[in-house]
Short mmCIF file of N, CA and C and ligand atoms in Angstrom, two decimals:
data_model
loop_
_atom_site.label_atom_id
_atom_site.label_comp_id
_atom_site.label_asym_id
_atom_site.label_seq_id
_atom_site.Cartn_x
_atom_site.Cartn_y
_atom_site.Cartn_z
N MET F 8 104.64 36.84 84.89
CA MET F 8 104.65 35.25 85.04
C MET F 8 106.15 34.78 85.18
N LEU F 9 106.47 33.96 86.01
CA LEU F 9 107.84 33.40 86.15
C LEU F 9 108.22 32.56 84.92
N SER F 10 109.29 32.70 84.42
CA SER F 10 109.70 31.72 83.30
C SER F 10 110.21 30.44 83.97
N LYS F 11 110.24 29.39 83.14
CA LYS F 11 110.75 28.04 83.55
C LYS F 11 112.27 28.41 83.87
N ASP F 12 113.06 29.26 83.26
CA ASP F 12 114.46 29.43 83.51
C ASP F 12 114.66 29.89 84.95
N SER F 13 113.82 31.01 85.29
CA SER F 13 114.04 31.65 86.56
C SER F 13 113.53 30.76 87.61
N ASP F 14 112.54 29.86 87.31
CA ASP F 14 112.14 28.88 88.23
C ASP F 14 113.34 27.93 88.57
N ARG F 15 114.01 27.42 87.62
CA ARG F 15 115.13 26.47 87.77
C ARG F 15 116.14 27.15 88.54
N GLU F 16 116.56 28.34 88.09
CA GLU F 16 117.53 29.13 88.84
C GLU F 16 117.31 29.46 90.35
N ASN F 17 115.94 29.68 90.63
CA ASN F 17 115.48 29.91 92.01
C ASN F 17 115.64 28.60 92.89
N SER F 18 115.26 27.53 92.07
CA SER F 18 115.22 26.35 92.95
C SER F 18 116.69 25.73 93.30
N LEU F 19 117.69 26.39 92.51
CA LEU F 19 119.00 25.85 92.73
C LEU F 19 119.80 26.72 93.78
N LYS F 20 119.08 27.61 94.53
CA LYS F 20 119.73 28.39 95.59
C LYS F 20 119.61 27.58 96.87
N ILE F 21 120.80 27.69 97.60
CA ILE F 21 120.64 27.09 99.03
C ILE F 21 120.05 28.13 100.03
N PRO F 22 118.94 27.83 100.47
CA PRO F 22 118.34 28.65 101.48
C PRO F 22 118.97 28.80 102.80
N PRO F 23 118.76 29.67 103.57
CA PRO F 23 119.33 29.85 105.04
C PRO F 23 118.69 28.42 105.67
N THR F 24 119.54 27.97 106.65
CA THR F 24 119.08 26.72 107.24
C THR F 24 119.57 26.68 108.74
N ARG F 25 118.56 26.12 109.46
CA ARG F 25 118.84 26.01 110.83
C ARG F 25 119.22 24.40 111.19
N TRP F 26 120.28 24.28 111.98
CA TRP F 26 120.74 22.99 112.15
C TRP F 26 120.51 22.29 113.46
N TYR F 27 120.23 21.02 113.55
CA TYR F 27 119.93 20.21 114.68
C TYR F 27 120.92 19.15 114.92
N ARG F 28 121.35 18.91 116.09
CA ARG F 28 122.23 17.67 116.36
C ARG F 28 121.47 16.38 116.11
N LEU F 29 120.14 16.47 116.43
CA LEU F 29 119.33 15.30 116.41
C LEU F 29 118.26 15.32 115.50
N LEU F 30 118.04 14.38 114.62
CA LEU F 30 116.85 14.27 113.69
C LEU F 30 115.64 14.46 114.55
N ALA F 31 115.49 13.79 115.65
CA ALA F 31 114.15 13.89 116.42
C ALA F 31 113.94 15.32 116.87
N ALA F 32 114.88 16.05 117.17
CA ALA F 32 114.77 17.58 117.60
C ALA F 32 114.37 18.27 116.31
N ALA F 33 114.89 17.98 115.13
CA ALA F 33 114.41 18.67 113.97
C ALA F 33 112.86 18.38 113.67
N GLY F 34 112.69 17.03 114.06
CA GLY F 34 111.11 16.43 113.74
C GLY F 34 110.12 17.18 114.56
N LEU F 35 110.53 17.68 115.70
CA LEU F 35 109.50 18.39 116.59
C LEU F 35 109.21 19.79 115.86
N ARG F 36 110.12 20.37 115.07
CA ARG F 36 109.79 21.47 114.25
C ARG F 36 109.15 21.18 112.98
N ASN F 37 109.52 20.07 112.40
CA ASN F 37 109.12 19.80 111.01
C ASN F 37 109.10 18.29 110.92
N PRO F 38 107.62 17.72 111.10
CA PRO F 38 107.61 16.36 110.88
C PRO F 38 107.91 15.67 109.58
N GLU F 39 108.11 16.53 108.68
CA GLU F 39 108.43 16.07 107.31
C GLU F 39 109.81 15.35 107.25
N VAL F 40 110.62 15.45 108.38
CA VAL F 40 111.93 14.70 108.45
C VAL F 40 111.70 13.25 108.57
N HIS F 41 110.46 12.87 109.07
CA HIS F 41 110.17 11.51 109.35
C HIS F 41 109.36 10.87 108.18
N GLY F 42 109.24 11.62 107.09
CA GLY F 42 108.61 11.09 105.91
C GLY F 42 109.57 10.47 104.91
N PRO F 43 109.34 10.42 103.69
CA PRO F 43 110.08 9.61 102.66
C PRO F 43 111.56 10.39 102.70
N ALA F 44 111.75 11.53 103.08
CA ALA F 44 113.12 12.13 103.02
C ALA F 44 114.03 11.53 104.08
N ARG F 45 113.35 10.86 105.08
CA ARG F 45 114.20 10.39 106.21
C ARG F 45 115.37 9.50 105.85
N TYR F 46 115.04 8.54 104.83
CA TYR F 46 116.23 7.63 104.36
C TYR F 46 117.47 8.56 103.86
N TRP F 47 117.17 9.55 103.22
CA TRP F 47 118.39 10.48 102.52
C TRP F 47 119.06 11.17 103.67
N LEU F 48 118.19 11.61 104.76
CA LEU F 48 118.76 12.31 105.92
C LEU F 48 119.55 11.51 106.67
N GLN F 49 119.48 10.14 106.72
CA GLN F 49 120.21 9.38 107.57
C GLN F 49 121.04 8.40 106.86
N VAL F 50 121.04 8.25 105.54
CA VAL F 50 121.90 7.17 104.89
C VAL F 50 123.40 7.43 105.20
N GLU F 51 124.01 6.24 105.65
CA GLU F 51 125.55 6.43 106.03
C GLU F 51 126.38 6.09 104.86
N GLY F 52 127.62 6.27 105.12
CA GLY F 52 128.52 5.95 103.85
C GLY F 52 128.40 7.12 102.88
N SER F 53 128.89 6.82 101.66
CA SER F 53 128.97 7.84 100.60
C SER F 53 127.50 8.18 100.06
N PHE F 54 127.17 9.55 100.15
CA PHE F 54 125.95 9.86 99.65
C PHE F 54 125.92 9.88 98.16
N THR F 55 127.11 9.97 97.51
CA THR F 55 127.12 9.89 96.01
C THR F 55 126.72 8.35 95.69
N GLN F 56 127.29 7.35 96.34
CA GLN F 56 127.02 6.12 96.05
C GLN F 56 125.48 5.73 96.29
N ALA F 57 124.91 6.27 97.29
CA ALA F 57 123.49 6.09 97.55
C ALA F 57 122.70 6.57 96.41
N LEU F 58 122.98 7.81 95.94
CA LEU F 58 122.35 8.50 94.76
C LEU F 58 122.64 7.68 93.58
N LYS F 59 123.72 7.08 93.36
CA LYS F 59 124.10 6.34 92.09
C LYS F 59 123.17 5.15 92.15
N HIS F 60 122.81 4.56 93.24
CA HIS F 60 121.97 3.29 93.23
C HIS F 60 120.58 3.70 92.86
N ARG F 61 120.29 4.97 93.06
CA ARG F 61 118.87 5.37 92.84
C ARG F 61 118.64 5.75 91.39
N CYS F 62 119.75 5.92 90.63
CA CYS F 62 119.72 6.46 89.32
C CYS F 62 119.26 5.22 88.34
N LEU F 63 118.50 5.61 87.30
CA LEU F 63 118.16 4.53 86.37
C LEU F 63 119.18 4.54 85.31
N GLU F 64 119.71 5.75 84.92
CA GLU F 64 120.52 5.88 83.76
C GLU F 64 121.97 6.49 84.10
N SER F 65 122.04 7.72 84.74
CA SER F 65 123.39 8.34 84.93
C SER F 65 123.32 9.19 86.09
N PHE F 66 124.56 9.35 86.58
CA PHE F 66 124.84 10.29 87.78
C PHE F 66 125.97 11.27 87.38
N HIS F 67 125.87 12.49 87.65
CA HIS F 67 127.00 13.35 87.43
C HIS F 67 127.01 14.62 88.46
N VAL F 68 128.19 15.10 88.54
CA VAL F 68 128.27 16.23 89.43
C VAL F 68 128.50 17.53 88.57
N GLU F 69 127.75 18.46 88.86
CA GLU F 69 127.93 19.85 88.18
C GLU F 69 128.44 20.80 89.19
N VAL F 70 129.65 21.40 88.96
CA VAL F 70 130.10 22.44 89.72
C VAL F 70 129.48 23.83 89.60
N ALA F 71 128.80 24.35 90.62
CA ALA F 71 128.17 25.59 90.55
C ALA F 71 129.18 26.81 90.80
N ARG F 72 129.94 26.60 91.86
CA ARG F 72 131.13 27.57 92.05
C ARG F 72 131.97 26.95 92.99
N GLU F 73 133.22 27.35 92.98
CA GLU F 73 134.39 26.74 93.76
C GLU F 73 135.42 27.86 93.78
N GLY F 74 135.88 28.10 95.03
CA GLY F 74 136.96 29.22 95.30
C GLY F 74 136.95 29.66 96.62
N TYR F 75 138.01 30.48 96.90
CA TYR F 75 138.15 31.19 98.30
C TYR F 75 136.93 32.08 98.37
N ALA F 76 136.28 32.00 99.63
CA ALA F 76 135.19 32.98 100.01
C ALA F 76 135.10 32.95 101.44
N THR F 77 134.26 33.95 102.02
CA THR F 77 134.01 33.92 103.46
C THR F 77 132.92 33.05 103.76
N PRO F 78 133.15 32.09 104.61
CA PRO F 78 132.00 31.13 105.10
C PRO F 78 130.89 31.95 105.84
N PHE F 79 129.76 31.43 106.05
CA PHE F 79 128.72 31.98 106.85
C PHE F 79 129.11 31.98 108.31
N PRO F 80 128.69 32.97 109.14
CA PRO F 80 129.22 33.06 110.49
C PRO F 80 128.91 31.77 111.36
N GLU F 81 127.86 31.08 110.97
CA GLU F 81 127.34 29.84 111.66
C GLU F 81 128.34 28.72 111.28
N GLU F 82 128.95 28.79 110.00
CA GLU F 82 129.95 27.77 109.65
C GLU F 82 131.23 28.06 110.25
N VAL F 83 131.50 29.31 110.40
CA VAL F 83 132.83 29.68 111.00
C VAL F 83 132.77 29.18 112.51
N ARG F 84 131.72 29.35 113.16
CA ARG F 84 131.46 28.85 114.52
C ARG F 84 131.65 27.35 114.56
N ARG F 85 131.01 26.67 113.61
CA ARG F 85 131.02 25.17 113.71
C ARG F 85 132.30 24.53 113.47
N LEU F 86 133.10 25.20 112.51
CA LEU F 86 134.32 24.69 112.11
C LEU F 86 135.41 25.28 113.03
N GLY F 87 135.12 26.19 113.90
CA GLY F 87 136.03 26.85 114.88
C GLY F 87 137.09 27.59 114.13
N LEU F 88 136.54 28.39 113.01
CA LEU F 88 137.57 29.23 112.23
C LEU F 88 137.74 30.55 112.84
N GLN F 89 138.79 31.25 112.42
CA GLN F 89 138.92 32.60 112.86
C GLN F 89 137.92 33.49 112.13
N PRO F 90 137.31 34.47 112.85
CA PRO F 90 136.28 35.35 112.15
C PRO F 90 136.96 35.86 110.97
N ARG F 91 136.20 36.06 109.93
CA ARG F 91 136.71 36.55 108.58
C ARG F 91 137.72 35.76 107.86
N GLN F 92 138.09 34.56 108.48
CA GLN F 92 139.03 33.74 107.68
C GLN F 92 138.39 33.12 106.50
N GLN F 93 139.10 33.22 105.28
CA GLN F 93 138.43 32.77 104.20
C GLN F 93 138.68 31.17 103.98
N ALA F 94 137.74 30.52 103.31
CA ALA F 94 137.93 29.07 103.23
C ALA F 94 137.61 28.68 101.73
N TRP F 95 138.04 27.54 101.19
CA TRP F 95 137.70 27.13 99.92
C TRP F 95 136.27 26.62 100.00
N ILE F 96 135.40 27.21 99.12
CA ILE F 96 134.00 26.72 99.26
C ILE F 96 133.63 26.14 97.86
N ARG F 97 133.00 24.98 97.95
CA ARG F 97 132.65 24.17 96.80
C ARG F 97 131.27 23.99 96.79
N GLU F 98 130.55 24.51 95.77
CA GLU F 98 128.91 24.22 95.68
C GLU F 98 128.79 23.45 94.36
N VAL F 99 128.05 22.42 94.52
CA VAL F 99 127.77 21.57 93.32
C VAL F 99 126.21 21.03 93.42
N ARG F 100 126.01 20.62 92.22
CA ARG F 100 124.67 19.89 92.10
C ARG F 100 124.91 18.51 91.85
N LEU F 101 124.28 17.66 92.65
CA LEU F 101 124.39 16.24 92.38
C LEU F 101 123.21 15.87 91.46
N CYS F 102 123.33 15.32 90.43
CA CYS F 102 122.36 15.14 89.30
C CYS F 102 122.12 13.68 89.09
N GLY F 103 120.87 13.30 89.10
CA GLY F 103 120.46 11.88 88.72
C GLY F 103 119.65 11.93 87.56
N ASP F 104 119.93 10.92 86.58
CA ASP F 104 119.17 10.94 85.27
C ASP F 104 118.90 12.34 84.68
N GLY F 105 119.99 13.17 84.64
CA GLY F 105 119.95 14.34 84.07
C GLY F 105 119.40 15.53 84.84
N GLN F 106 118.88 15.37 86.04
CA GLN F 106 118.37 16.58 86.71
C GLN F 106 118.87 16.67 88.14
N PRO F 107 119.01 17.95 88.67
CA PRO F 107 119.71 18.08 90.00
C PRO F 107 118.70 17.52 91.09
N TRP F 108 119.36 16.64 91.97
CA TRP F 108 118.51 16.05 93.14
C TRP F 108 119.01 16.70 94.43
N VAL F 109 120.28 17.04 94.45
CA VAL F 109 120.80 17.52 95.69
C VAL F 109 121.75 18.75 95.45
N LEU F 110 121.78 19.68 96.25
CA LEU F 110 122.80 20.70 96.28
C LEU F 110 123.78 20.49 97.37
N ALA F 111 124.92 20.64 97.15
CA ALA F 111 125.89 20.35 98.09
C ALA F 111 126.87 21.53 98.23
N ARG F 112 127.23 21.89 99.53
CA ARG F 112 128.12 22.92 99.86
C ARG F 112 129.16 22.41 100.85
N THR F 113 130.33 22.58 100.47
CA THR F 113 131.43 22.08 101.23
C THR F 113 132.39 23.22 101.56
N VAL F 114 132.69 23.34 102.86
CA VAL F 114 133.63 24.49 103.41
C VAL F 114 134.86 23.68 103.80
N ILE F 115 136.04 24.11 102.92
CA ILE F 115 137.19 23.51 103.26
C ILE F 115 138.25 24.60 103.74
N PRO F 116 138.66 24.54 105.07
CA PRO F 116 139.66 25.45 105.45
C PRO F 116 140.93 25.08 104.90
N HIS F 117 141.81 26.05 104.48
CA HIS F 117 143.04 25.85 103.79
C HIS F 117 144.00 24.88 104.35
N GLN F 118 143.87 24.63 105.72
CA GLN F 118 144.79 23.66 106.44
C GLN F 118 144.52 22.23 105.87
N CYS F 119 143.41 22.02 105.30
CA CYS F 119 143.08 20.67 104.81
C CYS F 119 143.77 20.37 103.50
N PHE F 120 144.45 21.39 102.91
CA PHE F 120 145.09 21.05 101.65
C PHE F 120 146.51 20.60 101.89
N GLU F 121 146.92 20.28 103.16
CA GLU F 121 148.17 19.68 103.36
C GLU F 121 148.22 18.21 102.84
N GLY F 122 149.43 17.95 102.32
CA GLY F 122 149.67 16.56 101.83
C GLY F 122 148.69 16.18 100.81
N LYS F 123 148.03 14.86 100.94
CA LYS F 123 147.13 14.43 99.88
C LYS F 123 145.94 15.34 99.79
N GLY F 124 145.62 16.18 100.68
CA GLY F 124 144.44 16.94 100.80
C GLY F 124 144.57 17.93 99.68
N ARG F 125 145.79 18.12 98.92
CA ARG F 125 145.85 19.07 97.92
C ARG F 125 144.78 18.77 96.77
N GLN F 126 144.56 17.40 96.68
CA GLN F 126 143.63 17.02 95.62
C GLN F 126 142.25 17.57 95.74
N LEU F 127 141.96 18.05 96.92
CA LEU F 127 140.65 18.65 97.28
C LEU F 127 140.32 19.84 96.39
N ARG F 128 141.41 20.58 95.91
CA ARG F 128 141.30 21.73 95.18
C ARG F 128 141.09 21.51 93.73
N HIS F 129 141.43 20.26 93.27
CA HIS F 129 141.18 19.87 91.87
C HIS F 129 140.24 18.86 91.58
N LEU F 130 139.16 18.82 92.25
CA LEU F 130 138.16 17.75 92.18
C LEU F 130 137.40 17.91 90.85
N GLY F 131 137.25 19.17 90.38
CA GLY F 131 136.29 19.35 89.22
C GLY F 131 135.02 18.67 89.45
N ASN F 132 134.69 17.87 88.24
CA ASN F 132 133.44 17.11 88.33
C ASN F 132 133.45 15.70 89.11
N LYS F 133 134.59 15.50 89.65
CA LYS F 133 134.72 14.22 90.37
C LYS F 133 134.16 14.43 91.73
N PRO F 134 133.24 13.45 92.15
CA PRO F 134 132.67 13.62 93.50
C PRO F 134 133.60 13.61 94.68
N LEU F 135 133.29 14.59 95.67
CA LEU F 135 134.22 14.67 96.77
C LEU F 135 134.15 13.41 97.52
N GLY F 136 133.02 12.77 97.60
CA GLY F 136 132.91 11.57 98.27
C GLY F 136 133.93 10.49 97.80
N ALA F 137 134.06 10.46 96.54
CA ALA F 137 134.98 9.37 96.05
C ALA F 137 136.46 9.57 96.82
N PHE F 138 136.89 10.95 96.98
CA PHE F 138 138.16 11.12 97.63
C PHE F 138 138.01 10.76 99.13
N LEU F 139 137.00 11.29 99.74
CA LEU F 139 136.94 11.14 101.24
C LEU F 139 136.73 9.79 101.73
N PHE F 140 136.11 9.04 101.01
CA PHE F 140 135.68 7.58 101.31
C PHE F 140 136.78 6.66 100.88
N SER F 141 137.63 7.07 100.03
CA SER F 141 138.72 6.11 99.57
C SER F 141 139.95 6.43 100.40
N SER F 142 140.03 7.46 101.28
CA SER F 142 141.08 7.75 101.94
C SER F 142 140.98 7.46 103.43
N PRO F 143 141.79 6.50 103.96
CA PRO F 143 141.75 6.12 105.35
C PRO F 143 142.04 7.42 106.29
N ASP F 144 142.60 8.45 105.89
CA ASP F 144 142.93 9.62 106.72
C ASP F 144 141.74 10.34 107.22
N TRP F 145 140.52 10.17 106.50
CA TRP F 145 139.50 11.18 106.88
C TRP F 145 138.32 10.26 107.60
N SER F 146 137.87 10.83 108.69
CA SER F 146 136.72 10.02 109.24
C SER F 146 135.57 11.14 109.46
N ARG F 147 134.42 10.61 109.35
CA ARG F 147 133.20 11.44 109.38
C ARG F 147 132.63 11.59 110.86
N GLY F 148 132.22 12.83 111.26
CA GLY F 148 131.51 12.93 112.57
C GLY F 148 130.09 12.67 112.38
N PRO F 149 129.30 13.00 113.46
CA PRO F 149 127.83 12.73 113.43
C PRO F 149 127.11 13.56 112.42
N LEU F 150 126.12 13.04 111.81
CA LEU F 150 125.13 13.79 110.86
C LEU F 150 124.32 14.72 111.71
N GLU F 151 124.24 15.88 111.11
CA GLU F 151 123.25 16.88 111.70
C GLU F 151 121.99 16.92 110.69
N THR F 152 120.97 17.39 111.19
CA THR F 152 119.74 17.67 110.25
C THR F 152 119.45 19.04 110.16
N GLY F 153 119.18 19.52 108.88
CA GLY F 153 119.01 21.00 108.65
C GLY F 153 117.57 21.24 108.26
N LEU F 154 116.85 22.28 108.76
CA LEU F 154 115.51 22.65 108.27
C LEU F 154 115.82 24.01 107.58
N CYS F 155 115.46 23.99 106.34
CA CYS F 155 115.79 25.16 105.49
C CYS F 155 114.61 26.07 105.53
N LEU F 156 114.88 27.35 105.11
CA LEU F 156 113.86 28.53 105.16
C LEU F 156 113.82 28.90 103.56
N PRO F 157 113.04 28.09 102.78
CA PRO F 157 113.00 28.25 101.40
C PRO F 157 112.19 29.57 101.02
N ASP F 158 112.45 30.28 99.94
CA ASP F 158 111.65 31.25 99.44
C ASP F 158 111.12 31.09 98.11
N HIS F 159 111.26 29.84 97.70
CA HIS F 159 110.56 29.27 96.48
C HIS F 159 110.27 27.84 96.70
N PRO F 160 109.07 27.34 96.07
CA PRO F 160 108.57 26.00 96.45
C PRO F 160 109.41 24.89 95.98
N LEU F 161 110.24 25.15 95.00
CA LEU F 161 111.27 24.09 94.55
C LEU F 161 112.48 24.13 95.24
N GLN F 162 112.69 25.01 96.12
CA GLN F 162 114.09 24.96 96.83
C GLN F 162 114.03 23.85 97.95
N PRO F 163 115.29 23.52 98.37
CA PRO F 163 115.42 22.43 99.45
C PRO F 163 114.59 22.88 100.69
N ARG F 164 114.07 21.92 101.33
CA ARG F 164 113.40 22.21 102.72
C ARG F 164 114.14 21.50 103.70
N LEU F 165 114.85 20.40 103.33
CA LEU F 165 115.69 19.56 104.37
C LEU F 165 116.96 19.33 103.93
N ALA F 166 117.86 19.25 104.94
CA ALA F 166 119.32 19.12 104.64
C ALA F 166 119.96 18.19 105.67
N ARG F 167 121.21 17.88 105.37
CA ARG F 167 122.07 17.13 106.34
C ARG F 167 123.39 17.71 106.21
N ARG F 168 124.21 17.55 107.29
CA ARG F 168 125.61 17.91 107.17
C ARG F 168 126.46 17.17 108.12
N SER F 169 127.79 17.19 107.78
CA SER F 169 128.63 16.53 108.81
C SER F 169 130.12 17.10 108.57
N LEU F 170 130.92 16.96 109.62
CA LEU F 170 132.23 17.24 109.43
C LEU F 170 133.05 16.00 109.17
N PHE F 171 134.07 16.24 108.41
CA PHE F 171 135.01 15.04 108.14
C PHE F 171 136.33 15.58 108.68
N HIS F 172 136.96 14.75 109.51
CA HIS F 172 138.13 15.04 110.26
C HIS F 172 139.36 14.36 109.72
N HIS F 173 140.48 15.06 109.67
CA HIS F 173 141.89 14.47 109.40
C HIS F 173 142.77 15.12 110.39
N GLY F 174 143.20 14.40 111.41
CA GLY F 174 143.99 14.95 112.49
C GLY F 174 143.17 16.09 113.13
N ASN F 175 143.92 17.27 113.22
CA ASN F 175 143.20 18.46 113.87
C ASN F 175 142.40 19.22 112.84
N ASN F 176 142.43 18.82 111.59
CA ASN F 176 141.62 19.61 110.49
C ASN F 176 140.31 19.01 110.31
N ALA F 177 139.48 19.91 109.87
CA ALA F 177 138.10 19.41 109.47
C ALA F 177 137.48 20.28 108.36
N LEU F 178 136.75 19.58 107.55
CA LEU F 178 135.94 20.29 106.54
C LEU F 178 134.45 19.92 106.72
N MET F 179 133.69 20.64 106.22
CA MET F 179 132.15 20.45 106.45
C MET F 179 131.47 20.39 105.06
N VAL F 180 130.71 19.28 105.12
CA VAL F 180 129.85 19.00 103.85
C VAL F 180 128.42 19.06 104.24
N GLY F 181 127.63 19.91 103.54
CA GLY F 181 126.28 20.06 103.64
C GLY F 181 125.49 19.65 102.39
N GLU F 182 124.35 18.76 102.63
CA GLU F 182 123.73 18.28 101.37
C GLU F 182 122.28 18.67 101.52
N TYR F 183 121.71 19.52 100.59
CA TYR F 183 120.49 19.93 100.58
C TYR F 183 119.55 19.23 99.59
N LEU F 184 118.38 18.51 100.16
CA LEU F 184 117.62 17.77 99.28
C LEU F 184 116.76 18.45 98.45
N LEU F 185 116.75 18.47 97.23
CA LEU F 185 115.71 18.96 96.44
C LEU F 185 114.40 18.19 96.51
N PRO F 186 113.35 18.68 96.56
CA PRO F 186 111.94 17.97 96.88
C PRO F 186 111.79 16.80 95.74
N VAL F 187 112.26 17.08 94.46
CA VAL F 187 112.10 16.07 93.41
C VAL F 187 112.77 14.71 93.89
N LEU F 188 113.68 14.65 94.80
CA LEU F 188 114.40 13.45 95.13
C LEU F 188 113.43 12.58 95.96
N TYR F 189 112.59 13.10 96.80
CA TYR F 189 111.86 12.20 97.66
C TYR F 189 110.36 12.37 97.67
N ARG F 190 110.00 13.18 96.73
CA ARG F 190 108.42 13.42 96.61
C ARG F 190 107.82 12.42 95.60
C1 ISJ Y 7 130.63 13.66 100.75
C2 ISJ Y 7 130.17 13.14 99.56
O1 ISJ Y 7 130.46 13.74 98.47
C3 ISJ Y 7 129.32 14.09 97.67
C4 ISJ Y 7 129.93 15.07 96.54
C5 ISJ Y 7 130.08 16.28 96.69
C6 ISJ Y 7 131.13 17.11 95.78
O2 ISJ Y 7 131.46 16.60 94.88
O3 ISJ Y 7 131.22 18.30 96.01
C7 ISJ Y 7 129.49 16.86 97.81
C8 ISJ Y 7 128.73 16.18 98.79
C9 ISJ Y 7 128.38 14.94 98.36
O4 ISJ Y 7 127.26 14.27 98.90
C10 ISJ Y 7 129.57 11.79 99.63
O5 ISJ Y 7 129.50 11.13 98.49
O6 ISJ Y 7 129.13 11.35 100.63
#
């Protein structure tokens, strides 16, 4: 029998995900995107702020891992990186009222660390959104919708992602909704 601990650990893994430029196109594959999760898939502005509004008591960011690693081939293509180029990868859990609601994965090519961008390497438990949305240098591209392929019932099934641009540089933020957020 699976223990509670291994259930929790499994639910906190980011599953492989297929990305769609349009929510409607993802909806043809999985109508769940039009259900209660839709608000979270489309909310504009800072996701951290939107989650904070939903909290009754507290919000915090838990860093799962952070450091240089090789992005997935699909991320390499989307960001236009060189094959096998390493990037700074930050994976966190966005937690509301003491439990994980969203898993986030951000791919930051090293060029983004120029100038004020060097702060991106030292975020720790401070939300990335606080930096991106308070800095006029960064602008967000369109939101994409992700359909995940979970191998555990508590893993994310739906996700969103977007690029944030600063001049010719871009980083990519993916947010994977845990079912507990919208069920
Ligand atoms: C991009 C944002 O930042 C949030 C915080 C993150 C982090 O600290 O790593 C990652 C994704 C987020 O949703 C946001 O608030 O919109």
